[in-house]
mmCIF file of C-alpha atoms in Angstrom:
data_model
loop_
_atom_site.group_PDB
_atom_site.id
_atom_site.type_symbol
_atom_site.label_atom_id
_atom_site.label_comp_id
_atom_site.label_asym_id
_atom_site.label_seq_id
_atom_site.Cartn_x
_atom_site.Cartn_y
_atom_site.Cartn_z
ATOM 1 C CA MET A 1 24.087 -28.904 70.216
ATOM 2 C CA SER A 2 20.497 -29.776 69.265
ATOM 3 C CA LYS A 3 19.482 -30.131 65.659
ATOM 4 C CA LYS A 4 17.300 -27.051 66.036
ATOM 5 C CA SER A 5 20.176 -24.952 67.384
ATOM 6 C CA LEU A 6 22.501 -26.304 64.683
ATOM 7 C CA HIS A 7 19.986 -25.357 61.999
ATOM 8 C CA LYS A 8 19.694 -21.801 63.401
ATOM 9 C CA THR A 9 23.481 -21.500 63.510
ATOM 10 C CA GLN A 10 23.749 -22.636 59.891
ATOM 11 C CA ILE A 11 21.171 -20.038 58.885
ATOM 12 C CA ARG A 12 23.058 -17.308 60.735
ATOM 13 C CA LEU A 13 26.375 -18.347 59.170
ATOM 14 C CA ALA A 14 24.796 -18.406 55.730
ATOM 15 C CA SER A 15 23.379 -14.937 56.361
ATOM 16 C CA ILE A 16 26.739 -13.622 57.527
ATOM 17 C CA ALA A 17 28.469 -15.150 54.490
ATOM 18 C CA ALA A 18 25.953 -13.535 52.158
ATOM 19 C CA THR A 19 26.438 -10.183 53.862
ATOM 20 C CA VAL A 20 30.215 -10.451 53.616
ATOM 21 C CA LEU A 21 29.934 -11.394 49.952
ATOM 22 C CA CYS A 22 27.665 -8.410 49.271
ATOM 23 C CA LEU A 23 29.983 -6.068 51.179
ATOM 24 C CA GLY A 24 32.955 -7.452 49.291
ATOM 25 C CA THR A 25 31.237 -6.951 45.959
ATOM 26 C CA SER A 26 30.201 -3.433 46.933
ATOM 27 C CA LEU A 27 33.698 -2.619 48.137
ATOM 28 C CA ALA A 28 35.203 -3.939 44.903
ATOM 29 C CA ALA A 29 32.915 -1.684 42.919
ATOM 30 C CA GLN A 30 33.607 1.328 45.108
ATOM 31 C CA THR A 31 37.342 0.854 44.759
ATOM 32 C CA GLY A 32 37.240 0.087 41.071
ATOM 33 C CA THR A 33 38.644 -3.430 41.388
ATOM 34 C CA ASP A 34 35.588 -5.115 39.876
ATOM 35 C CA PRO A 35 36.633 -6.213 36.349
ATOM 36 C CA VAL A 36 33.764 -4.285 34.768
ATOM 37 C CA TYR A 37 35.327 -1.012 35.908
ATOM 38 C CA LEU A 38 38.690 -1.705 34.300
ATOM 39 C CA ALA A 39 37.374 -0.555 30.910
ATOM 40 C CA GLY A 40 36.136 2.793 32.215
ATOM 41 C CA ALA A 41 38.627 4.808 30.164
ATOM 42 C CA GLU A 42 37.718 2.883 27.039
ATOM 43 C CA ARG A 43 34.038 3.543 27.642
ATOM 44 C CA VAL A 44 34.758 7.272 27.982
ATOM 45 C CA HIS A 45 36.643 7.081 24.697
ATOM 46 C CA VAL A 46 33.739 5.386 22.931
ATOM 47 C CA GLY A 47 31.345 7.994 24.329
ATOM 48 C CA GLY A 48 33.610 10.659 22.920
ATOM 49 C CA LEU A 49 33.636 8.933 19.524
ATOM 50 C CA MET A 50 29.841 9.012 19.498
ATOM 51 C CA ARG A 51 29.872 12.753 20.132
ATOM 52 C CA GLU A 52 32.420 13.234 17.363
ATOM 53 C CA THR A 53 30.552 11.020 14.895
ATOM 54 C CA ALA A 54 27.271 12.908 15.296
ATOM 55 C CA GLN A 55 28.955 16.114 14.168
ATOM 56 C CA ARG A 56 30.986 14.379 11.450
ATOM 57 C CA MET A 57 27.699 13.283 9.880
ATOM 58 C CA ALA A 58 26.430 16.856 10.119
ATOM 59 C CA VAL A 59 29.559 18.168 8.384
ATOM 60 C CA ALA A 60 29.056 15.649 5.593
ATOM 61 C CA SER A 61 25.402 16.619 5.299
ATOM 62 C CA CYS A 62 26.311 20.294 4.870
ATOM 63 C CA PHE A 63 28.738 19.542 2.070
ATOM 64 C CA LEU A 64 26.207 17.193 0.509
ATOM 65 C CA ASP A 65 23.603 19.982 0.530
ATOM 66 C CA ALA A 66 26.061 22.260 -1.239
ATOM 67 C CA GLY A 67 26.961 19.624 -3.834
ATOM 68 C CA ILE A 68 30.624 19.589 -2.784
ATOM 69 C CA GLU A 69 32.543 16.297 -3.139
ATOM 70 C CA VAL A 70 29.247 14.403 -3.055
ATOM 71 C CA ASP A 71 30.730 10.910 -3.231
ATOM 72 C CA THR A 72 33.244 11.595 -0.480
ATOM 73 C CA TYR A 73 30.741 13.044 1.948
ATOM 74 C CA SER A 74 28.050 10.484 1.154
ATOM 75 C CA ALA A 75 30.571 7.832 2.160
ATOM 76 C CA GLN A 76 31.242 9.712 5.406
ATOM 77 C CA ILE A 77 27.560 9.597 6.291
ATOM 78 C CA THR A 78 27.435 5.870 5.518
ATOM 79 C CA ASP A 79 30.534 5.270 7.655
ATOM 80 C CA GLY A 80 29.135 7.415 10.431
ATOM 81 C CA VAL A 81 25.954 5.323 10.601
ATOM 82 C CA ALA A 82 27.972 2.101 10.871
ATOM 83 C CA ASP A 83 30.359 3.577 13.443
ATOM 84 C CA TYR A 84 27.665 4.975 15.718
ATOM 85 C CA ASP A 85 25.775 1.668 15.630
ATOM 86 C CA SER A 86 28.961 -0.170 16.596
ATOM 87 C CA TYR A 87 29.641 2.214 19.495
ATOM 88 C CA LEU A 88 26.182 1.597 20.931
ATOM 89 C CA VAL A 89 26.739 -2.147 20.711
ATOM 90 C CA ALA A 90 30.110 -1.789 22.403
ATOM 91 C CA LEU A 91 28.666 0.174 25.323
ATOM 92 C CA THR A 92 25.759 -2.215 25.703
ATOM 93 C CA GLU A 93 27.190 -5.646 24.980
ATOM 94 C CA GLY A 94 30.930 -5.023 25.009
ATOM 95 C CA ASP A 95 33.453 -5.105 22.173
ATOM 96 C CA PRO A 96 36.996 -6.384 22.778
ATOM 97 C CA ALA A 97 38.166 -4.575 19.652
ATOM 98 C CA LEU A 98 37.369 -1.322 21.451
ATOM 99 C CA GLY A 99 38.820 -2.501 24.738
ATOM 100 C CA ILE A 100 35.440 -3.269 26.350
ATOM 101 C CA ASP A 101 35.216 -6.949 27.251
ATOM 102 C CA LEU A 102 32.047 -6.984 29.358
ATOM 103 C CA ALA A 103 28.446 -5.965 28.831
ATOM 104 C CA GLU A 104 27.001 -2.985 30.718
ATOM 105 C CA GLU A 105 25.505 -3.967 34.065
ATOM 106 C CA ASN A 106 24.531 -0.609 35.568
ATOM 107 C CA ARG A 107 20.757 -0.231 35.168
ATOM 108 C CA LYS A 108 20.740 3.558 35.099
ATOM 109 C CA LEU A 109 23.425 3.656 32.451
ATOM 110 C CA THR A 110 21.677 0.929 30.445
ATOM 111 C CA SER A 111 18.533 3.057 30.526
ATOM 112 C CA THR A 112 20.484 6.089 29.312
ATOM 113 C CA ILE A 113 22.026 4.093 26.467
ATOM 114 C CA TYR A 114 18.527 2.927 25.495
ATOM 115 C CA SER A 115 17.322 6.564 25.444
ATOM 116 C CA VAL A 116 20.271 7.567 23.237
ATOM 117 C CA THR A 117 19.541 4.607 20.951
ATOM 118 C CA SER A 118 15.934 5.717 20.502
ATOM 119 C CA GLN A 119 17.034 9.197 19.443
ATOM 120 C CA TRP A 120 19.814 7.815 17.272
ATOM 121 C CA GLU A 121 17.494 5.508 15.332
ATOM 122 C CA ARG A 122 15.434 8.449 14.046
ATOM 123 C CA PHE A 123 18.584 10.428 13.229
ATOM 124 C CA ARG A 124 20.116 7.386 11.503
ATOM 125 C CA ASP A 125 16.979 6.729 9.431
ATOM 126 C CA ALA A 126 16.901 10.370 8.314
ATOM 127 C CA ALA A 127 20.586 10.238 7.384
ATOM 128 C CA VAL A 128 20.127 7.090 5.337
ATOM 129 C CA GLY A 129 17.002 8.578 3.784
ATOM 130 C CA ARG A 130 18.821 11.648 2.551
ATOM 131 C CA LEU A 131 21.401 9.411 0.870
ATOM 132 C CA ASN A 132 18.504 7.755 -0.963
ATOM 133 C CA GLY A 133 17.174 11.107 -2.118
ATOM 134 C CA GLU A 134 14.385 11.309 0.465
ATOM 135 C CA GLY A 135 13.434 14.567 2.145
ATOM 136 C CA PRO A 136 14.609 18.142 1.494
ATOM 137 C CA SER A 137 18.208 18.930 0.618
ATOM 138 C CA ASP A 138 18.173 22.613 1.502
ATOM 139 C CA GLY A 139 19.353 22.357 5.102
ATOM 140 C CA THR A 140 15.871 22.005 6.586
ATOM 141 C CA ASP A 141 15.945 18.208 6.901
ATOM 142 C CA TYR A 142 15.990 16.304 10.202
ATOM 143 C CA VAL A 143 19.751 15.715 10.185
ATOM 144 C CA SER A 144 20.476 19.400 9.725
ATOM 145 C CA ARG A 145 18.004 20.515 12.359
ATOM 146 C CA HIS A 146 18.769 17.902 15.001
ATOM 147 C CA ASN A 147 22.496 17.165 14.737
ATOM 148 C CA LEU A 148 23.282 19.389 17.701
ATOM 149 C CA ASN A 149 20.635 17.594 19.769
ATOM 150 C CA MET A 150 22.319 14.318 18.822
ATOM 151 C CA MET A 151 25.677 15.703 19.862
ATOM 152 C CA HIS A 152 24.297 16.889 23.205
ATOM 153 C CA THR A 153 22.594 13.545 23.749
ATOM 154 C CA SER A 154 25.924 11.814 23.231
ATOM 155 C CA LYS A 155 27.543 14.312 25.609
ATOM 156 C CA TYR A 156 24.956 13.533 28.299
ATOM 157 C CA LEU A 157 25.648 9.813 27.904
ATOM 158 C CA LEU A 158 29.356 10.519 28.309
ATOM 159 C CA ARG A 159 28.682 12.361 31.567
ATOM 160 C CA GLU A 160 26.735 9.352 32.811
ATOM 161 C CA ILE A 161 29.582 7.026 31.856
ATOM 162 C CA ILE A 162 32.060 9.152 33.797
ATOM 163 C CA ALA A 163 29.718 9.260 36.819
ATOM 164 C CA VAL A 164 29.597 5.458 36.917
ATOM 165 C CA TYR A 165 33.123 4.527 35.905
ATOM 166 C CA ALA A 166 35.348 7.233 37.454
ATOM 167 C CA ILE A 167 36.172 5.064 40.479
ATOM 168 C CA PRO A 168 39.771 4.773 41.740
ATOM 169 C CA PRO A 169 42.047 3.057 41.091
ATOM 170 C CA ALA A 170 40.455 1.943 37.798
ATOM 171 C CA LEU A 171 39.827 5.536 36.658
ATOM 172 C CA LEU A 172 40.493 8.758 38.550
ATOM 173 C CA GLN A 173 38.099 11.676 38.169
ATOM 174 C CA SER A 174 40.931 13.822 36.795
ATOM 175 C CA ASP A 175 41.844 11.193 34.193
ATOM 176 C CA ALA A 176 38.195 10.791 33.174
ATOM 177 C CA PHE A 177 37.701 14.530 32.796
ATOM 178 C CA THR A 178 40.959 14.900 30.861
ATOM 179 C CA LEU A 179 39.859 12.112 28.523
ATOM 180 C CA ASP A 180 36.565 13.893 28.108
ATOM 181 C CA VAL A 181 38.379 17.032 26.966
ATOM 182 C CA VAL A 182 40.776 15.149 24.675
ATOM 183 C CA THR A 183 37.953 13.289 22.951
ATOM 184 C CA ARG A 184 35.880 16.445 22.767
ATOM 185 C CA GLN A 185 38.390 18.249 20.535
ATOM 186 C CA PRO A 186 37.565 16.265 17.371
ATOM 187 C CA ALA A 187 33.859 16.816 18.026
ATOM 188 C CA ILE A 188 34.384 20.580 18.384
ATOM 189 C CA ALA A 189 36.549 20.521 15.257
ATOM 190 C CA ASN A 190 33.682 18.922 13.338
ATOM 191 C CA GLN A 191 31.258 21.477 14.731
ATOM 192 C CA ILE A 192 33.518 24.344 13.603
ATOM 193 C CA SER A 193 33.831 22.748 10.165
ATOM 194 C CA LYS A 194 30.064 22.322 9.935
ATOM 195 C CA GLU A 195 29.396 25.925 11.002
ATOM 196 C CA ALA A 196 32.016 27.174 8.524
ATOM 197 C CA CYS A 197 30.434 25.138 5.740
ATOM 198 C CA GLY A 198 27.020 26.545 6.596
ATOM 199 C CA LEU A 199 28.233 30.159 6.729
ATOM 200 C CA ILE A 200 30.208 29.871 3.493
ATOM 201 C CA THR A 201 27.511 28.034 1.512
ATOM 202 C CA GLY A 202 24.604 30.052 2.843
ATOM 203 C CA ASN A 203 23.078 27.179 4.820
ATOM 204 C CA THR A 204 21.634 29.134 7.756
ATOM 205 C CA VAL A 205 20.512 25.988 9.600
ATOM 206 C CA MET A 206 24.007 24.496 9.607
ATOM 207 C CA GLY A 207 25.926 27.744 10.010
ATOM 208 C CA SER A 208 25.560 30.203 12.871
ATOM 209 C CA ARG A 209 28.035 32.991 13.535
ATOM 210 C CA SER A 210 27.600 32.806 17.293
ATOM 211 C CA ARG A 211 28.017 29.019 17.386
ATOM 212 C CA PHE A 212 31.029 29.280 15.104
ATOM 213 C CA ASP A 213 32.771 31.886 17.298
ATOM 214 C CA LYS A 214 31.994 30.025 20.526
ATOM 215 C CA SER A 215 33.289 26.757 19.128
ATOM 216 C CA VAL A 216 36.531 28.352 17.932
ATOM 217 C CA ALA A 217 37.097 29.902 21.367
ATOM 218 C CA ARG A 218 36.294 26.616 23.137
ATOM 219 C CA TYR A 219 38.640 24.679 20.911
ATOM 220 C CA GLU A 220 41.551 27.053 21.542
ATOM 221 C CA ALA A 221 40.998 27.180 25.305
ATOM 222 C CA SER A 222 40.756 23.387 25.547
ATOM 223 C CA LEU A 223 43.875 22.855 23.443
ATOM 224 C CA SER A 224 45.839 25.206 25.688
ATOM 225 C CA ALA A 225 44.578 23.389 28.783
ATOM 226 C CA LEU A 226 45.631 20.022 27.352
ATOM 227 C CA ILE A 227 49.133 21.251 26.502
ATOM 228 C CA ASN A 228 49.771 23.091 29.760
ATOM 229 C CA GLY A 229 47.408 21.367 32.160
ATOM 230 C CA PHE A 230 44.651 23.182 34.039
ATOM 231 C CA GLU A 231 44.444 21.246 37.257
ATOM 232 C CA SER A 232 42.017 23.652 38.947
ATOM 233 C CA LEU A 233 39.510 22.642 36.264
ATOM 234 C CA GLY A 234 40.511 18.964 36.392
ATOM 235 C CA VAL A 235 42.601 18.858 33.212
ATOM 236 C CA SER A 236 45.848 16.993 33.777
ATOM 237 C CA PRO A 237 49.102 17.850 31.965
ATOM 238 C CA PRO A 238 50.163 15.571 29.092
ATOM 239 C CA PRO A 239 51.094 12.092 30.383
ATOM 240 C CA ASN A 240 54.547 12.214 28.789
ATOM 241 C CA ASP A 241 56.862 14.352 26.641
ATOM 242 C CA GLU A 242 55.868 12.500 23.463
ATOM 243 C CA VAL A 243 52.209 13.393 23.921
ATOM 244 C CA LYS A 244 53.122 16.987 24.763
ATOM 245 C CA SER A 245 55.154 17.263 21.562
ATOM 246 C CA ALA A 246 52.238 15.817 19.580
ATOM 247 C CA LEU A 247 49.864 18.358 21.120
ATOM 248 C CA GLN A 248 52.263 21.188 20.347
ATOM 249 C CA ALA A 249 52.369 19.996 16.730
ATOM 250 C CA ILE A 250 48.570 20.076 16.701
ATOM 251 C CA ALA A 251 48.716 23.621 18.095
ATOM 252 C CA ALA A 252 50.965 24.628 15.196
ATOM 253 C CA ASP A 253 48.471 23.170 12.749
ATOM 254 C CA TRP A 254 45.698 25.000 14.566
ATOM 255 C CA ASP A 255 47.546 28.311 14.295
ATOM 256 C CA SER A 256 47.855 27.786 10.530
ATOM 257 C CA LEU A 257 44.187 26.911 10.260
ATOM 258 C CA LYS A 258 43.070 30.036 12.094
ATOM 259 C CA GLY A 259 43.993 32.119 9.043
ATOM 260 C CA ASP A 260 41.367 30.278 7.044
ATOM 261 C CA LEU A 261 38.855 30.447 9.868
ATOM 262 C CA ALA A 262 39.266 34.226 9.967
ATOM 263 C CA GLN A 263 37.921 34.392 6.403
ATOM 264 C CA VAL A 264 34.680 32.601 7.239
ATOM 265 C CA GLY A 265 31.756 34.943 6.824
ATOM 266 C CA THR A 266 33.621 37.252 4.458
ATOM 267 C CA VAL A 267 33.746 34.996 1.407
ATOM 268 C CA THR A 268 31.472 32.451 -0.295
ATOM 269 C CA ASP A 269 34.253 30.324 -1.766
ATOM 270 C CA HIS A 270 33.294 26.684 -1.425
ATOM 271 C CA ALA A 271 36.958 25.756 -1.752
ATOM 272 C CA LEU A 272 37.604 27.498 1.579
ATOM 273 C CA ALA A 273 35.022 25.320 3.347
ATOM 274 C CA LEU A 274 36.610 22.204 1.849
ATOM 275 C CA GLN A 275 40.097 23.336 2.820
ATOM 276 C CA ILE A 276 39.025 23.953 6.420
ATOM 277 C CA ASP A 277 37.416 20.510 6.689
ATOM 278 C CA GLN A 278 40.437 18.780 5.228
ATOM 279 C CA GLN A 279 42.778 20.508 7.656
ATOM 280 C CA PHE A 280 40.564 19.505 10.583
ATOM 281 C CA ALA A 281 40.532 15.910 9.323
ATOM 282 C CA ALA A 282 44.345 15.881 9.520
ATOM 283 C CA ILE A 283 44.317 17.382 13.035
ATOM 284 C CA ASN A 284 41.660 14.912 14.202
ATOM 285 C CA ALA A 285 43.839 12.056 12.993
ATOM 286 C CA LYS A 286 46.635 13.345 15.223
ATOM 287 C CA PHE A 287 44.251 13.463 18.214
ATOM 288 C CA ASP A 288 43.227 9.887 17.466
ATOM 289 C CA ALA A 289 46.902 8.926 17.682
ATOM 290 C CA VAL A 290 47.446 10.388 21.172
ATOM 291 C CA ILE A 291 44.240 9.241 22.863
ATOM 292 C CA PRO A 292 45.562 5.697 23.524
ATOM 293 C CA ALA A 293 48.403 7.228 25.567
ATOM 294 C CA TYR A 294 45.858 8.950 27.829
ATOM 295 C CA ILE A 295 43.950 5.674 28.246
ATOM 296 C CA GLU A 296 47.147 3.830 29.103
ATOM 297 C CA ASP A 297 48.215 6.495 31.568
ATOM 298 C CA SER A 298 44.838 6.357 33.317
ATOM 299 C CA LYS A 299 45.600 2.755 34.212
ATOM 300 C CA SER A 300 49.015 3.431 35.708
ATOM 301 C CA GLY A 301 47.665 3.049 39.247
ATOM 302 C CA LEU A 302 46.358 -0.451 38.694
#
């Protein structure tokens, strides 16, 4: 073989090798065997925590406006700022403590995270400002007016995470959607608590009767779907009997709480708002305890 022919052959072989490598990389991504996809469930969880945290800060702001347990709720705002910042870092750069070992590589998702960060920075600055006595404290401040936008922004990011990372066998669509619903419950709980606080304390920006009623109905329907499964909507049954028992215990707590929720709008007792929030805090802690089981179960096919 001439040197010219040998050179051409080497070029063709190099081209074929590159093509095979690209196809292999693409196939790995499509089948979820690329290591970056193995933390998909954890990324969904972190996205859910961001959604929850945005509303937790709003709850705290409402109580702060009403002068209820000021030190406690000021600390919750401070913690929320630190937590949300850490979640953004985890999604961008990775955080082994949250089960995310690798930095984000998907350009579209990186762009979405950047967009969320831009909105968060203004929300964060306003939250810190109110702690320092800056701005109005009558429910018309930026945090009060834009907390739902922040929650929806976090929800959109979560949808993008699921779109990128719900790739079998690393993460099934049904597991991703079920995780979305599980992590959504604490966020809805915080929204209900915030709306209840607003309605009870007369904060019309924080409290809306229609939002309150819709959130209560959504919470109940989602809890039922988690306990019993709702496969036609993509919600899987509990991964094991232990989780099902835990969810049933949460349902019992929820049934007790509904008596207090029924009084919202009929009384102006600040103690009722505080009692509702404290009960939700206990329920949310129980949800936090079962979420790892859903993450573990999502990896059973690996």
